[in-house]
Amino acid sequence: GENVEQHPSTLSVQEGDSAVIKCTYSDSASNYFPWYKQELGKGPQLIIDIRSNVGEKKDQRIAVTLNKTAKHFSLHITETQPEDSAVYFCAASMYDMRFGAGTRLTVKP
Amino acid sequence: SAVISQKPSRDICQRGTSLTIQCQVDSQVTMMFWYRQQPGQSLTLIATANQGSEATYESGFVIDKFPISRPNLTFSTLTVSNMSPEDSSIYLCSVEGTGRSDTQYFGPGTRLTVL
């Protein structure tokens, strides 16, 4: 089955800096790659996703890139703000969605 | 995206008892999912709940421990049976997005503590 690895497990940045979280997947058949943000005490919230026929997608300060050949995809957050502090999960899906272990992002004011 | 609610939001239970968690969606959805998130961990799929048929369980999860009901297209329940402290987790339901069958949207979760 699919195996998703996510790095780093924790990330601390200064407000205004960029943050990058990377994931790799094992099943080349996976074709959908969402990213979720989970704030304390809440359920995961979908923030951006990308499909295998697209290499990059951007939504304001958030972007995701996908390298199908290398089987890795990344989340990029620019101009980070304290409210970006949360745990971020990547996932890969063909039929079943498998999640990475999560990255705890802390943005220091 | 669908609006998903869960009840209860949190509970503290005694060992050996059972708790039923409810998941309500504001629109009809075909696929509903139940996940477990142990403290500080990622999300693990327990089962997929389809209306009108038995739930499909992932490896390591059994119906006797986690019975699921799906009486209609907007509602599902997950029961955690004969609880032990190892069952202390956040339990999340999710639904497929309308028109986008591979996107999942999550409810707020139920935080369960077993003493």
JSON list of N, CA and C in Angstrom, two decimals, chain B residues 40-95:
[
{"chain": "B", "resi": 40, "resn": "GLY", "atom": "N", "xyz": [-0.75, 13.40, 19.35]},
{"chain": "B", "resi": 40, "resn": "GLY", "atom": "CA", "xyz": [0.46, 13.81, 18.66]},
{"chain": "B", "resi": 40, "resn": "GLY", "atom": "C", "xyz": [0.78, 13.01, 17.42]},
{"chain": "B", "resi": 41, "resn": "GLN", "atom": "N", "xyz": [-0.17, 12.23, 16.92]},
{"chain": "B", "resi": 41, "resn": "GLN", "atom": "CA", "xyz": [0.08, 11.36, 15.79]},
{"chain": "B", "resi": 41, "resn": "GLN", "atom": "C", "xyz": [-0.72, 11.79, 14.55]},
{"chain": "B", "resi": 42, "resn": "SER", "atom": "N", "xyz": [-0.50, 11.03, 13.49]},
{"chain": "B", "resi": 42, "resn": "SER", "atom": "CA", "xyz": [-1.20, 11.28, 12.24]},
{"chain": "B", "resi": 42, "resn": "SER", "atom": "C", "xyz": [-2.59, 10.64, 12.27]},
{"chain": "B", "resi": 43, "resn": "LEU", "atom": "N", "xyz": [-3.25, 10.68, 11.12]},
{"chain": "B", "resi": 43, "resn": "LEU", "atom": "CA", "xyz": [-4.60, 10.15, 11.00]},
{"chain": "B", "resi": 43, "resn": "LEU", "atom": "C", "xyz": [-4.54, 8.72, 10.45]},
{"chain": "B", "resi": 44, "resn": "THR", "atom": "N", "xyz": [-5.28, 7.83, 11.10]},
{"chain": "B", "resi": 44, "resn": "THR", "atom": "CA", "xyz": [-5.35, 6.44, 10.67]},
{"chain": "B", "resi": 44, "resn": "THR", "atom": "C", "xyz": [-6.80, 6.10, 10.35]},
{"chain": "B", "resi": 45, "resn": "LEU", "atom": "N", "xyz": [-7.03, 5.60, 9.16]},
{"chain": "B", "resi": 45, "resn": "LEU", "atom": "CA", "xyz": [-8.39, 5.26, 8.74]},
{"chain": "B", "resi": 45, "resn": "LEU", "atom": "C", "xyz": [-8.86, 4.01, 9.49]},
{"chain": "B", "resi": 46, "resn": "ILE", "atom": "N", "xyz": [-10.04, 4.13, 10.12]},
{"chain": "B", "resi": 46, "resn": "ILE", "atom": "CA", "xyz": [-10.65, 2.99, 10.79]},
{"chain": "B", "resi": 46, "resn": "ILE", "atom": "C", "xyz": [-11.50, 2.21, 9.80]},
{"chain": "B", "resi": 47, "resn": "ALA", "atom": "N", "xyz": [-12.41, 2.92, 9.13]},
{"chain": "B", "resi": 47, "resn": "ALA", "atom": "CA", "xyz": [-13.33, 2.24, 8.23]},
{"chain": "B", "resi": 47, "resn": "ALA", "atom": "C", "xyz": [-14.00, 3.25, 7.31]},
{"chain": "B", "resi": 48, "resn": "THR", "atom": "N", "xyz": [-14.54, 2.74, 6.23]},
{"chain": "B", "resi": 48, "resn": "THR", "atom": "CA", "xyz": [-15.34, 3.50, 5.29]},
{"chain": "B", "resi": 48, "resn": "THR", "atom": "C", "xyz": [-16.79, 3.08, 5.46]},
{"chain": "B", "resi": 49, "resn": "ALA", "atom": "N", "xyz": [-17.67, 4.06, 5.62]},
{"chain": "B", "resi": 49, "resn": "ALA", "atom": "CA", "xyz": [-19.08, 3.78, 5.88]},
{"chain": "B", "resi": 49, "resn": "ALA", "atom": "C", "xyz": [-19.91, 4.14, 4.67]},
{"chain": "B", "resi": 50, "resn": "ASN", "atom": "N", "xyz": [-20.54, 3.16, 4.07]},
{"chain": "B", "resi": 50, "resn": "ASN", "atom": "CA", "xyz": [-21.40, 3.37, 2.91]},
{"chain": "B", "resi": 50, "resn": "ASN", "atom": "C", "xyz": [-22.85, 3.14, 3.32]},
{"chain": "B", "resi": 51, "resn": "GLN", "atom": "N", "xyz": [-23.73, 3.96, 2.82]},
{"chain": "B", "resi": 51, "resn": "GLN", "atom": "CA", "xyz": [-25.14, 3.83, 3.15]},
{"chain": "B", "resi": 51, "resn": "GLN", "atom": "C", "xyz": [-25.70, 2.57, 2.52]},
{"chain": "B", "resi": 52, "resn": "GLY", "atom": "N", "xyz": [-26.40, 1.77, 3.32]},
{"chain": "B", "resi": 52, "resn": "GLY", "atom": "CA", "xyz": [-27.05, 0.58, 2.82]},
{"chain": "B", "resi": 52, "resn": "GLY", "atom": "C", "xyz": [-26.19, -0.66, 2.79]},
{"chain": "B", "resi": 53, "resn": "SER", "atom": "N", "xyz": [-24.96, -0.56, 3.25]},
{"chain": "B", "resi": 53, "resn": "SER", "atom": "CA", "xyz": [-24.10, -1.74, 3.28]},
{"chain": "B", "resi": 53, "resn": "SER", "atom": "C", "xyz": [-23.22, -1.69, 4.52]},
{"chain": "B", "resi": 54, "resn": "GLU", "atom": "N", "xyz": [-22.58, -2.81, 4.80]},
{"chain": "B", "resi": 54, "resn": "GLU", "atom": "CA", "xyz": [-21.70, -2.86, 5.97]},
{"chain": "B", "resi": 54, "resn": "GLU", "atom": "C", "xyz": [-20.46, -2.01, 5.73]},
{"chain": "B", "resi": 55, "resn": "ALA", "atom": "N", "xyz": [-19.94, -1.47, 6.81]},
{"chain": "B", "resi": 55, "resn": "ALA", "atom": "CA", "xyz": [-18.71, -0.68, 6.70]},
{"chain": "B", "resi": 55, "resn": "ALA", "atom": "C", "xyz": [-17.54, -1.57, 6.31]},
{"chain": "B", "resi": 56, "resn": "THR", "atom": "N", "xyz": [-16.57, -0.97, 5.65]},
{"chain": "B", "resi": 56, "resn": "THR", "atom": "CA", "xyz": [-15.35, -1.66, 5.27]},
{"chain": "B", "resi": 56, "resn": "THR", "atom": "C", "xyz": [-14.24, -1.24, 6.20]},
{"chain": "B", "resi": 57, "resn": "TYR", "atom": "N", "xyz": [-13.67, -2.19, 6.93]},
{"chain": "B", "resi": 57, "resn": "TYR", "atom": "CA", "xyz": [-12.68, -1.89, 7.96]},
{"chain": "B", "resi": 57, "resn": "TYR", "atom": "C", "xyz": [-11.26, -2.08, 7.45]},
{"chain": "B", "resi": 58, "resn": "GLU", "atom": "N", "xyz": [-10.37, -1.22, 7.94]},
{"chain": "B", "resi": 58, "resn": "GLU", "atom": "CA", "xyz": [-8.96, -1.32, 7.62]},
{"chain": "B", "resi": 58, "resn": "GLU", "atom": "C", "xyz": [-8.31, -2.38, 8.50]},
{"chain": "B", "resi": 59, "resn": "SER", "atom": "N", "xyz": [-7.15, -2.82, 8.05]},
{"chain": "B", "resi": 59, "resn": "SER", "atom": "CA", "xyz": [-6.40, -3.82, 8.81]},
{"chain": "B", "resi": 59, "resn": "SER", "atom": "C", "xyz": [-6.13, -3.29, 10.22]},
{"chain": "B", "resi": 60, "resn": "GLY", "atom": "N", "xyz": [-6.40, -4.13, 11.20]},
{"chain": "B", "resi": 60, "resn": "GLY", "atom": "CA", "xyz": [-6.17, -3.75, 12.58]},
{"chain": "B", "resi": 60, "resn": "GLY", "atom": "C", "xyz": [-7.41, -3.23, 13.29]},
{"chain": "B", "resi": 61, "resn": "PHE", "atom": "N", "xyz": [-8.48, -3.06, 12.57]},
{"chain": "B", "resi": 61, "resn": "PHE", "atom": "CA", "xyz": [-9.74, -2.57, 13.15]},
{"chain": "B", "resi": 61, "resn": "PHE", "atom": "C", "xyz": [-10.83, -3.59, 12.84]},
{"chain": "B", "resi": 62, "resn": "VAL", "atom": "N", "xyz": [-11.64, -3.91, 13.85]},
{"chain": "B", "resi": 62, "resn": "VAL", "atom": "CA", "xyz": [-12.68, -4.93, 13.67]},
{"chain": "B", "resi": 62, "resn": "VAL", "atom": "C", "xyz": [-14.04, -4.38, 14.08]},
{"chain": "B", "resi": 63, "resn": "ILE", "atom": "N", "xyz": [-15.06, -4.97, 13.50]},
{"chain": "B", "resi": 63, "resn": "ILE", "atom": "CA", "xyz": [-16.43, -4.49, 13.70]},
{"chain": "B", "resi": 63, "resn": "ILE", "atom": "C", "xyz": [-16.87, -4.64, 15.15]},
{"chain": "B", "resi": 64, "resn": "ASP", "atom": "N", "xyz": [-16.43, -5.67, 15.84]},
{"chain": "B", "resi": 64, "resn": "ASP", "atom": "CA", "xyz": [-16.85, -5.87, 17.22]},
{"chain": "B", "resi": 64, "resn": "ASP", "atom": "C", "xyz": [-16.36, -4.74, 18.12]},
{"chain": "B", "resi": 65, "resn": "LYS", "atom": "N", "xyz": [-15.22, -4.20, 17.82]},
{"chain": "B", "resi": 65, "resn": "LYS", "atom": "CA", "xyz": [-14.63, -3.13, 18.62]},
{"chain": "B", "resi": 65, "resn": "LYS", "atom": "C", "xyz": [-15.15, -1.75, 18.17]},
{"chain": "B", "resi": 66, "resn": "PHE", "atom": "N", "xyz": [-15.35, -1.58, 16.87]},
{"chain": "B", "resi": 66, "resn": "PHE", "atom": "CA", "xyz": [-15.76, -0.29, 16.32]},
{"chain": "B", "resi": 66, "resn": "PHE", "atom": "C", "xyz": [-16.99, -0.45, 15.40]},
{"chain": "B", "resi": 67, "resn": "PRO", "atom": "N", "xyz": [-18.12, -0.83, 15.94]},
{"chain": "B", "resi": 67, "resn": "PRO", "atom": "CA", "xyz": [-19.31, -0.94, 15.09]},
{"chain": "B", "resi": 67, "resn": "PRO", "atom": "C", "xyz": [-19.72, 0.42, 14.54]},
{"chain": "B", "resi": 68, "resn": "ILE", "atom": "N", "xyz": [-20.13, 0.41, 13.28]},
{"chain": "B", "resi": 68, "resn": "ILE", "atom": "CA", "xyz": [-20.49, 1.64, 12.57]},
{"chain": "B", "resi": 68, "resn": "ILE", "atom": "C", "xyz": [-21.88, 1.48, 11.99]},
{"chain": "B", "resi": 69, "resn": "SER", "atom": "N", "xyz": [-22.66, 2.55, 12.09]},
{"chain": "B", "resi": 69, "resn": "SER", "atom": "CA", "xyz": [-23.95, 2.57, 11.41]},
{"chain": "B", "resi": 69, "resn": "SER", "atom": "C", "xyz": [-23.95, 3.70, 10.39]},
{"chain": "B", "resi": 70, "resn": "ARG", "atom": "N", "xyz": [-24.72, 3.51, 9.32]},
{"chain": "B", "resi": 70, "resn": "ARG", "atom": "CA", "xyz": [-24.87, 4.54, 8.28]},
{"chain": "B", "resi": 70, "resn": "ARG", "atom": "C", "xyz": [-26.30, 4.44, 7.77]},
{"chain": "B", "resi": 71, "resn": "PRO", "atom": "N", "xyz": [-27.24, 4.97, 8.55]},
{"chain": "B", "resi": 71, "resn": "PRO", "atom": "CA", "xyz": [-28.66, 4.79, 8.20]},
{"chain": "B", "resi": 71, "resn": "PRO", "atom": "C", "xyz": [-29.12, 5.61, 7.00]},
{"chain": "B", "resi": 72, "resn": "ASN", "atom": "N", "xyz": [-28.43, 6.71, 6.70]},
{"chain": "B", "resi": 72, "resn": "ASN", "atom": "CA", "xyz": [-28.83, 7.53, 5.55]},
{"chain": "B", "resi": 72, "resn": "ASN", "atom": "C", "xyz": [-27.61, 8.28, 5.00]},
{"chain": "B", "resi": 73, "resn": "LEU", "atom": "N", "xyz": [-27.84, 9.14, 4.04]},
{"chain": "B", "resi": 73, "resn": "LEU", "atom": "CA", "xyz": [-26.72, 9.78, 3.33]},
{"chain": "B", "resi": 73, "resn": "LEU", "atom": "C", "xyz": [-26.16, 11.01, 4.05]},
{"chain": "B", "resi": 74, "resn": "THR", "atom": "N", "xyz": [-26.71, 11.34, 5.23]},
{"chain": "B", "resi": 74, "resn": "THR", "atom": "CA", "xyz": [-26.21, 12.51, 5.95]},
{"chain": "B", "resi": 74, "resn": "THR", "atom": "C", "xyz": [-25.74, 12.19, 7.37]},
{"chain": "B", "resi": 75, "resn": "PHE", "atom": "N", "xyz": [-25.75, 10.93, 7.76]},
{"chain": "B", "resi": 75, "resn": "PHE", "atom": "CA", "xyz": [-25.50, 10.62, 9.17]},
{"chain": "B", "resi": 75, "resn": "PHE", "atom": "C", "xyz": [-24.78, 9.28, 9.32]},
{"chain": "B", "resi": 76, "resn": "SER", "atom": "N", "xyz": [-23.89, 9.23, 10.31]},
{"chain": "B", "resi": 76, "resn": "SER", "atom": "CA", "xyz": [-23.20, 7.98, 10.64]},
{"chain": "B", "resi": 76, "resn": "SER", "atom": "C", "xyz": [-22.83, 8.00, 12.12]},
{"chain": "B", "resi": 77, "resn": "THR", "atom": "N", "xyz": [-22.71, 6.83, 12.71]},
{"chain": "B", "resi": 77, "resn": "THR", "atom": "CA", "xyz": [-22.20, 6.72, 14.07]},
{"chain": "B", "resi": 77, "resn": "THR", "atom": "C", "xyz": [-21.07, 5.72, 14.13]},
{"chain": "B", "resi": 78, "resn": "LEU", "atom": "N", "xyz": [-20.14, 6.00, 15.03]},
{"chain": "B", "resi": 78, "resn": "LEU", "atom": "CA", "xyz": [-19.05, 5.09, 15.35]},
{"chain": "B", "resi": 78, "resn": "LEU", "atom": "C", "xyz": [-19.13, 4.80, 16.84]},
{"chain": "B", "resi": 79, "resn": "THR", "atom": "N", "xyz": [-19.14, 3.53, 17.21]},
{"chain": "B", "resi": 79, "resn": "THR", "atom": "CA", "xyz": [-19.12, 3.15, 18.61]},
{"chain": "B", "resi": 79, "resn": "THR", "atom": "C", "xyz": [-17.74, 2.59, 18.95]},
{"chain": "B", "resi": 80, "resn": "VAL", "atom": "N", "xyz": [-17.20, 3.07, 20.05]},
{"chain": "B", "resi": 80, "resn": "VAL", "atom": "CA", "xyz": [-15.96, 2.51, 20.57]},
{"chain": "B", "resi": 80, "resn": "VAL", "atom": "C", "xyz": [-16.37, 1.62, 21.74]},
{"chain": "B", "resi": 81, "resn": "SER", "atom": "N", "xyz": [-16.20, 0.32, 21.60]},
{"chain": "B", "resi": 81, "resn": "SER", "atom": "CA", "xyz": [-16.73, -0.64, 22.55]},
{"chain": "B", "resi": 81, "resn": "SER", "atom": "C", "xyz": [-15.69, -1.11, 23.53]},
{"chain": "B", "resi": 82, "resn": "ASN", "atom": "N", "xyz": [-16.18, -1.46, 24.73]},
{"chain": "B", "resi": 82, "resn": "ASN", "atom": "CA", "xyz": [-15.30, -2.06, 25.75]},
{"chain": "B", "resi": 82, "resn": "ASN", "atom": "C", "xyz": [-13.98, -1.30, 25.82]},
{"chain": "B", "resi": 83, "resn": "MET", "atom": "N", "xyz": [-14.07, -0.02, 26.12]},
{"chain": "B", "resi": 83, "resn": "MET", "atom": "CA", "xyz": [-12.92, 0.86, 26.01]},
{"chain": "B", "resi": 83, "resn": "MET", "atom": "C", "xyz": [-11.82, 0.57, 27.03]},
{"chain": "B", "resi": 84, "resn": "SER", "atom": "N", "xyz": [-10.60, 0.83, 26.61]},
{"chain": "B", "resi": 84, "resn": "SER", "atom": "CA", "xyz": [-9.43, 0.78, 27.47]},
{"chain": "B", "resi": 84, "resn": "SER", "atom": "C", "xyz": [-8.67, 2.09, 27.30]},
{"chain": "B", "resi": 85, "resn": "PRO", "atom": "N", "xyz": [-7.74, 2.40, 28.18]},
{"chain": "B", "resi": 85, "resn": "PRO", "atom": "CA", "xyz": [-6.98, 3.66, 28.05]},
{"chain": "B", "resi": 85, "resn": "PRO", "atom": "C", "xyz": [-6.31, 3.81, 26.68]},
{"chain": "B", "resi": 86, "resn": "GLU", "atom": "N", "xyz": [-5.98, 2.71, 26.02]},
{"chain": "B", "resi": 86, "resn": "GLU", "atom": "CA", "xyz": [-5.34, 2.78, 24.70]},
{"chain": "B", "resi": 86, "resn": "GLU", "atom": "C", "xyz": [-6.29, 3.35, 23.63]},
{"chain": "B", "resi": 87, "resn": "ASP", "atom": "N", "xyz": [-7.57, 3.40, 23.93]},
{"chain": "B", "resi": 87, "resn": "ASP", "atom": "CA", "xyz": [-8.54, 3.96, 22.99]},
{"chain": "B", "resi": 87, "resn": "ASP", "atom": "C", "xyz": [-8.62, 5.49, 23.10]},
{"chain": "B", "resi": 88, "resn": "SER", "atom": "N", "xyz": [-7.90, 6.06, 24.04]},
{"chain": "B", "resi": 88, "resn": "SER", "atom": "CA", "xyz": [-7.89, 7.52, 24.17]},
{"chain": "B", "resi": 88, "resn": "SER", "atom": "C", "xyz": [-7.28, 8.13, 22.91]},
{"chain": "B", "resi": 89, "resn": "SER", "atom": "N", "xyz": [-8.09, 8.89, 22.19]},
{"chain": "B", "resi": 89, "resn": "SER", "atom": "CA", "xyz": [-7.69, 9.44, 20.90]},
{"chain": "B", "resi": 89, "resn": "SER", "atom": "C", "xyz": [-8.69, 10.51, 20.51]},
{"chain": "B", "resi": 90, "resn": "ILE", "atom": "N", "xyz": [-8.40, 11.15, 19.38]},
{"chain": "B", "resi": 90, "resn": "ILE", "atom": "CA", "xyz": [-9.40, 11.97, 18.71]},
{"chain": "B", "resi": 90, "resn": "ILE", "atom": "C", "xyz": [-9.99, 11.12, 17.60]},
{"chain": "B", "resi": 91, "resn": "TYR", "atom": "N", "xyz": [-11.31, 11.08, 17.52]},
{"chain": "B", "resi": 91, "resn": "TYR", "atom": "CA", "xyz": [-11.99, 10.34, 16.47]},
{"chain": "B", "resi": 91, "resn": "TYR", "atom": "C", "xyz": [-12.63, 11.35, 15.52]},
{"chain": "B", "resi": 92, "resn": "LEU", "atom": "N", "xyz": [-12.32, 11.19, 14.25]},
{"chain": "B", "resi": 92, "resn": "LEU", "atom": "CA", "xyz": [-12.74, 12.15, 13.24]},
{"chain": "B", "resi": 92, "resn": "LEU", "atom": "C", "xyz": [-13.57, 11.46, 12.17]},
{"chain": "B", "resi": 93, "resn": "CYS", "atom": "N", "xyz": [-14.65, 12.10, 11.79]},
{"chain": "B", "resi": 93, "resn": "CYS", "atom": "CA", "xyz": [-15.35, 11.63, 10.60]},
{"chain": "B", "resi": 93, "resn": "CYS", "atom": "C", "xyz": [-15.01, 12.57, 9.45]},
{"chain": "B", "resi": 94, "resn": "SER", "atom": "N", "xyz": [-15.02, 12.03, 8.26]},
{"chain": "B", "resi": 94, "resn": "SER", "atom": "CA", "xyz": [-14.80, 12.84, 7.08]},
{"chain": "B", "resi": 94, "resn": "SER", "atom": "C", "xyz": [-15.75, 12.39, 5.98]},
{"chain": "B", "resi": 95, "resn": "VAL", "atom": "N", "xyz": [-15.95, 13.27, 5.01]},
{"chain": "B", "resi": 95, "resn": "VAL", "atom": "CA", "xyz": [-16.84, 12.96, 3.89]},
{"chain": "B", "resi": 95, "resn": "VAL", "atom": "C", "xyz": [-16.16, 13.33, 2.60]}
]
